[in-house]
CSV table of C-alpha atoms in Angstrom, one decimal:
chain,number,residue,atom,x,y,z
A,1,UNK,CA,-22.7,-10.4,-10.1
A,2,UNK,CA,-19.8,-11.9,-8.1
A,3,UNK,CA,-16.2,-11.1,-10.2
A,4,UNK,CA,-13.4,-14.2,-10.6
A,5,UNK,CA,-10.2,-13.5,-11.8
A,6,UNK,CA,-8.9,-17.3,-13.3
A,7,UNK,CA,-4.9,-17.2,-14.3
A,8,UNK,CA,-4.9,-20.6,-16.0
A,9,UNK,CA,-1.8,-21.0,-18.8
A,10,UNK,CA,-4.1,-23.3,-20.3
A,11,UNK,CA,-6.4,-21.1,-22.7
A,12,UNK,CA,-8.6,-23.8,-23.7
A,13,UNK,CA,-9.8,-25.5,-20.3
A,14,UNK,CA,-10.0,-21.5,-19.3
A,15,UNK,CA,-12.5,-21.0,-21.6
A,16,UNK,CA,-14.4,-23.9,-21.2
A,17,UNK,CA,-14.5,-23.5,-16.8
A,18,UNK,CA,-15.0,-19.9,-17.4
A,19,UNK,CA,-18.1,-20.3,-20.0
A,20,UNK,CA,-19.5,-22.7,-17.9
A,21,UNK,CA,-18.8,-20.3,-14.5
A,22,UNK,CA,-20.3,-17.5,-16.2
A,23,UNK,CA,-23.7,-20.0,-17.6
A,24,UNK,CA,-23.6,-20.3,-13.4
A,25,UNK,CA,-24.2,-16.5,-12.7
A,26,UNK,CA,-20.2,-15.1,-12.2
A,27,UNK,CA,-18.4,-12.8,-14.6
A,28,UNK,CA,-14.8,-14.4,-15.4
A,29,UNK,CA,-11.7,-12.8,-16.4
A,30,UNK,CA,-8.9,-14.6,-17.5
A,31,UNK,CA,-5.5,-14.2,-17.6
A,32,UNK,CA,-2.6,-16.4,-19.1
A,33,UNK,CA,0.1,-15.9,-17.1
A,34,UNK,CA,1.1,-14.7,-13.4
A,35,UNK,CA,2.2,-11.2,-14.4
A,36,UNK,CA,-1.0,-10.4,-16.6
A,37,UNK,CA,-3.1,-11.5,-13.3
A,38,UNK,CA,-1.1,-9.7,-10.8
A,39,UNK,CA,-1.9,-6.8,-13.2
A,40,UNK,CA,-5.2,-7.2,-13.3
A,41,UNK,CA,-5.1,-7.8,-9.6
A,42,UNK,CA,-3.2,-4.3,-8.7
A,43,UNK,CA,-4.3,-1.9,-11.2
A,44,UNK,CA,-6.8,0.4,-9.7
A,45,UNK,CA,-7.6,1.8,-13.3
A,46,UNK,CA,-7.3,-1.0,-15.1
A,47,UNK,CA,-7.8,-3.6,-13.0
A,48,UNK,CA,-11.6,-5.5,-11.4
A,49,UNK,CA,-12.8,-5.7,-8.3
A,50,UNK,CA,-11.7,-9.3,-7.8
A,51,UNK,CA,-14.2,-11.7,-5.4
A,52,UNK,CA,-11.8,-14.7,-5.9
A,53,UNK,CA,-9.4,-15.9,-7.1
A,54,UNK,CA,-8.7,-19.3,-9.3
A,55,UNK,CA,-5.4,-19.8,-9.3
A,56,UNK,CA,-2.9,-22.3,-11.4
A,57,UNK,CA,-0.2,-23.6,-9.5
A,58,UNK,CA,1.9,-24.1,-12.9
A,59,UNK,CA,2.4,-21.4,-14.6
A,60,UNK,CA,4.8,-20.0,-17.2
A,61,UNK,CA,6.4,-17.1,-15.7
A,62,UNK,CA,6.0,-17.7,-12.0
A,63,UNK,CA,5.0,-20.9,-9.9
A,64,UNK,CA,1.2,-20.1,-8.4
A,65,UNK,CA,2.9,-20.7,-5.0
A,66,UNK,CA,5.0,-17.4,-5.7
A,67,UNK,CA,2.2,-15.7,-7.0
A,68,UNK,CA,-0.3,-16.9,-3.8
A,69,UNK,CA,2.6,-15.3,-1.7
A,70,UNK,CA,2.6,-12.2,-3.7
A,71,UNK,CA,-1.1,-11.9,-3.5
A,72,UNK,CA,-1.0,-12.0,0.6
A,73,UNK,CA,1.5,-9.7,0.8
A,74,UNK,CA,-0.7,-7.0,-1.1
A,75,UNK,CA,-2.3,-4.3,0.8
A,76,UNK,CA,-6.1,-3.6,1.7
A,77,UNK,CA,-8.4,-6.1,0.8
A,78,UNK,CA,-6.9,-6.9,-2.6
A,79,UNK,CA,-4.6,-8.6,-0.3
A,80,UNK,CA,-7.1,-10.6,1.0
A,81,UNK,CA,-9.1,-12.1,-2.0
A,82,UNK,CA,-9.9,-15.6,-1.1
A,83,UNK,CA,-7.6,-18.0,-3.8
A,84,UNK,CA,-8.4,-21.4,-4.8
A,85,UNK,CA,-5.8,-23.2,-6.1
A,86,UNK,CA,-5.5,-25.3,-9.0
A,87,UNK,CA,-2.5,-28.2,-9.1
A,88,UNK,CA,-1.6,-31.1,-11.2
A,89,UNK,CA,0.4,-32.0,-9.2
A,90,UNK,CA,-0.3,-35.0,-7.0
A,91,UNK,CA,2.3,-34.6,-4.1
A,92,UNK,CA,0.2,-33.6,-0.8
A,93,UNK,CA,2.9,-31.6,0.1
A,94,UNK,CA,2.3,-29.0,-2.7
A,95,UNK,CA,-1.4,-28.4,-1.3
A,96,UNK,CA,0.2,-28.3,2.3
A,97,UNK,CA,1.9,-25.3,1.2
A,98,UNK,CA,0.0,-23.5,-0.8
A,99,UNK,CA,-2.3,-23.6,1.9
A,100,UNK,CA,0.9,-22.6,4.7
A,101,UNK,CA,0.7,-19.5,2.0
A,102,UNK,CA,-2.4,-18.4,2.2
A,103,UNK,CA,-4.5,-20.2,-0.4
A,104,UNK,CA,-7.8,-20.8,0.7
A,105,UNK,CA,-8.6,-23.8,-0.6
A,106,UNK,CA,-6.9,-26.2,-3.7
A,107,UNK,CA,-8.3,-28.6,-6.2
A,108,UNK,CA,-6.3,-31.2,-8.0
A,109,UNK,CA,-6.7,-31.4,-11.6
A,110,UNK,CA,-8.3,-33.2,-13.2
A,111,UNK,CA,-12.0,-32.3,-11.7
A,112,UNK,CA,-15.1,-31.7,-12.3
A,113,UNK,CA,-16.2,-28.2,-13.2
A,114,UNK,CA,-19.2,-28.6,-11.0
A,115,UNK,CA,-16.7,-29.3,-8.0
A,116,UNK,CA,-15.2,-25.9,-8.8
A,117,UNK,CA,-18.2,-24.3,-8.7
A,118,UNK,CA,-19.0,-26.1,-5.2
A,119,UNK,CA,-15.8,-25.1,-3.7
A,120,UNK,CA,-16.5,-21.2,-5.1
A,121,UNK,CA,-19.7,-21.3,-3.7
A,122,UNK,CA,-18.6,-22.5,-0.4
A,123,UNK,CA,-15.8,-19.9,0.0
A,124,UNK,CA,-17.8,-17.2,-1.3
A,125,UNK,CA,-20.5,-18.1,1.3
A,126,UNK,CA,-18.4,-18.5,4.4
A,127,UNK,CA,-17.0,-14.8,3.4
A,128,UNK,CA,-20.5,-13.3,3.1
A,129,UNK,CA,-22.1,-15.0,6.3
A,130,UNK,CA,-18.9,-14.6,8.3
A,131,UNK,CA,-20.2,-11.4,10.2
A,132,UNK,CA,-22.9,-13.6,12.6
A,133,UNK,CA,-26.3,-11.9,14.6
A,134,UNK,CA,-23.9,-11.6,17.5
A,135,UNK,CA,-21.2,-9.4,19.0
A,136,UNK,CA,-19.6,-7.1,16.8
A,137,UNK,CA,-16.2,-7.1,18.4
A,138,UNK,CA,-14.8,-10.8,20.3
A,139,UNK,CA,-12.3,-9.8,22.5
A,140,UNK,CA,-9.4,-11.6,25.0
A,141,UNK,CA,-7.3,-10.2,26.6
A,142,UNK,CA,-5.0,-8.4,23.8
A,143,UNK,CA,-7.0,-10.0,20.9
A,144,UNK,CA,-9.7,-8.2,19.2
A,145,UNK,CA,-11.6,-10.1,16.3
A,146,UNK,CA,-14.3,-8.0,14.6
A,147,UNK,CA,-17.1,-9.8,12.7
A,148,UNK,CA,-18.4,-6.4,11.1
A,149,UNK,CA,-14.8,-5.6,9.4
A,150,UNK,CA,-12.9,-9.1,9.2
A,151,UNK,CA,-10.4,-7.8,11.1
A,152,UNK,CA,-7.9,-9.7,14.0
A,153,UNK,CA,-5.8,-7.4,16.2
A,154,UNK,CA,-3.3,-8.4,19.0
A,155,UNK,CA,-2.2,-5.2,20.9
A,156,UNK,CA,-3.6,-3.3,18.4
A,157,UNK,CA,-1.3,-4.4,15.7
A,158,UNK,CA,-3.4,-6.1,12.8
A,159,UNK,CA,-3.0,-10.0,12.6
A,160,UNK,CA,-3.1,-10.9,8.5
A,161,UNK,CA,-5.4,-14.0,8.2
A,162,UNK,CA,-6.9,-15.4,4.8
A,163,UNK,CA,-10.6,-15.4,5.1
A,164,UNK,CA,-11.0,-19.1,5.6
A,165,UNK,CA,-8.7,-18.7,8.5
A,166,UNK,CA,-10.4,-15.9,10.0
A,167,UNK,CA,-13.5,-18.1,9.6
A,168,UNK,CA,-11.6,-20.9,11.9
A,169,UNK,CA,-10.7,-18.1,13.6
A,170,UNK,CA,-14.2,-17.5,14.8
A,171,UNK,CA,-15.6,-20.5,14.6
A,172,UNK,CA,-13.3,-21.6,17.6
A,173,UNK,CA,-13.5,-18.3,19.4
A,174,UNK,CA,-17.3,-18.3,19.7
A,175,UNK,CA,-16.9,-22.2,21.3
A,176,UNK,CA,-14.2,-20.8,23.9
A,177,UNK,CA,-13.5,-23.1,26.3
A,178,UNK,CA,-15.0,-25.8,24.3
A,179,UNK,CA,-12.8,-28.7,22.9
A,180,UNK,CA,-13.8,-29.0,18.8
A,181,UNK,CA,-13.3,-32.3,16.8
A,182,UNK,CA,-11.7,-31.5,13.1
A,183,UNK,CA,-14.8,-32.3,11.6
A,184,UNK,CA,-16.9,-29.9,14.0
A,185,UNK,CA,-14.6,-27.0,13.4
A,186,UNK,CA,-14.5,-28.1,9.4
A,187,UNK,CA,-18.9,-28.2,10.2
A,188,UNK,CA,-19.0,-24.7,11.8
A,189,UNK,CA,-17.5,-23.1,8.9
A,190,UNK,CA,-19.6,-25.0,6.5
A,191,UNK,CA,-18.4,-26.0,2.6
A,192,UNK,CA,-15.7,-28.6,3.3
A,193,UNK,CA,-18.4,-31.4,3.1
A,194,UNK,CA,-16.2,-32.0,-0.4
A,195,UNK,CA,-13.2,-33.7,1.4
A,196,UNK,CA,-12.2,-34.4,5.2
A,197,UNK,CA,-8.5,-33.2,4.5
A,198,UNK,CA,-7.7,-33.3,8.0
A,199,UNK,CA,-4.0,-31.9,7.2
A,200,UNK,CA,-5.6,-29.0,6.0
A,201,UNK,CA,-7.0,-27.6,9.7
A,202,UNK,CA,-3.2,-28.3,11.3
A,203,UNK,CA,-1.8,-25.9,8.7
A,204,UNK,CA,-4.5,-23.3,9.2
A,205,UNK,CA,-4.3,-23.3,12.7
A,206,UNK,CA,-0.4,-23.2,12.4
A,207,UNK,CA,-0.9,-20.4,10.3
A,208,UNK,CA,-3.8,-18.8,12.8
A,209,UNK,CA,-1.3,-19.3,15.4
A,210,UNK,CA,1.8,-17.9,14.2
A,211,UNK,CA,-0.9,-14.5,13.5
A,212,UNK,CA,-2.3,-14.5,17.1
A,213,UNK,CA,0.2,-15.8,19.5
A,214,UNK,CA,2.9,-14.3,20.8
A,215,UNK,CA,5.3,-17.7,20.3
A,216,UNK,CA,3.1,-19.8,18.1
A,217,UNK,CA,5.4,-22.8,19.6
A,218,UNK,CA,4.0,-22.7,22.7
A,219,UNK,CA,1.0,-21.1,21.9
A,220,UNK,CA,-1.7,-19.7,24.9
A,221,UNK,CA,-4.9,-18.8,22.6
A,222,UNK,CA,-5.5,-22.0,20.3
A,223,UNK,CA,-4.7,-25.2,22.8
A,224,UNK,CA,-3.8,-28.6,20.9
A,225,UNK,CA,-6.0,-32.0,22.5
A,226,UNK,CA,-4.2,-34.5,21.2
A,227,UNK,CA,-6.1,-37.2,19.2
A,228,UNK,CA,-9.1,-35.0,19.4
A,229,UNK,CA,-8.7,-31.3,17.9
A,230,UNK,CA,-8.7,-28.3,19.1
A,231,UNK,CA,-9.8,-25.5,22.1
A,232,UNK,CA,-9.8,-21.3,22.6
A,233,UNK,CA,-8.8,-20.9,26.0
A,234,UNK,CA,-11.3,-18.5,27.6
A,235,UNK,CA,-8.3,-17.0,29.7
A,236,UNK,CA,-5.9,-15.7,28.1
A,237,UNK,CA,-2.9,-12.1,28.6
């Protein structure tokens, strides 16, 4: 049974998303605040083998921005637990950066708990099918991407990419050569069917960029075609 870790300030619609999460085959564990998650997050004795992570962008003791940042910067893979983000907020530019810090997707609140659950299951999925029947290791010139481990290097130094990213990552490198529409690069990865946030892919790939490139201003791997989308060039260092 897949583990979520919720830090919601808010202990009553905690319990009523997490009751019906758990009615929907996950175990939930709440906390209130960012510190008691972080905790929960970084304690090996303590602590649970987090799958993903629900996390409130307004919280107490820390803004969920803060804490997303935190979260990234953690080593192994505890560092890499996919995030969904919850805001009340209705500014676009709130989502734009929580997803510039490595949140993996957000939902504005109000919603539907059944959206939650969609957008779970979709991250959850594009994590567990990410390693595809194919090559283990994709490689150009200096840039190593293995499916098996979920793992970008450049030189041999590792490349930190959320899994949604890595996903993109893929998705683009297996089409190289190929010039990708947002939505096609939004349908390889599957789940966004929710909302065509076309915003969403420029920050990724900003963020892909800056991981991958060796100036992410003029970048040589992901190539921009403007008022179309997006191409891996097949030659690259």
């Amino acid at each position: 049974m897949q583990q979520l870790l919720m830090i919601e300030d808010d202990a009553r619609l905690a319990q009523m998303v997490g009751e019906y999460l758990e009615r929907s085959g996950f175990t939930v564990t709440h906390a209130l605040d960012a510190k008691a998650g972080m905790a929960l997050l970084q304690d090996p004795q303590g602590g649970v083998p987090v799958d993903l992570l629900v996390l409130d962008l307004m919280l107490p003791d820390m803004d969920g921005l803060e804490v997303c940042r935190r979260v990234r910067a953690m080593p192994g893979e505890v560092g890499k637990v996919p995030v969904l983000m919850l805001t009340a907020k209705g500014d676009p530019m709130d989502r734009i950066v929580g997803l510039e810090l490595g949140a993996d997707d957000y939902l504005p609140k109000p919603f539907e708990p059944r959206e939650l659950l969609a957008r779970i299951r979709a991250i959850l999925r594009r994590r567990s099918d990410g390693a595809a029947p194919a090559a283990k290791l994709l490689r150009f010139g200096s840039l190593e991407i293995d499916r098996d481990a979920r793992t970008v290097t450049v030189a041999g130094q590792p490349a930190e990419l959320t899994s949604y990213q890595f996903d993109l990552l893929i998705a683009l490198a297996e089409r190289a050569g190929r010039v990708l529409t947002r939505d096609q690069i939004m349908e390889a990865v599957r789940g966004r069917e929710l909302e065509a946030f076309d915003r969403s892919i420029d920050v990724h790939m900003g963020r892909i960029r800056a991981a991958i490139e060796v100036d992410a201003k003029n970048p040589k791997r992901i190539l921009t075609v403007r008022g179309v989308g997006y191409v891996f060039a097949k030659q690259q260092d």
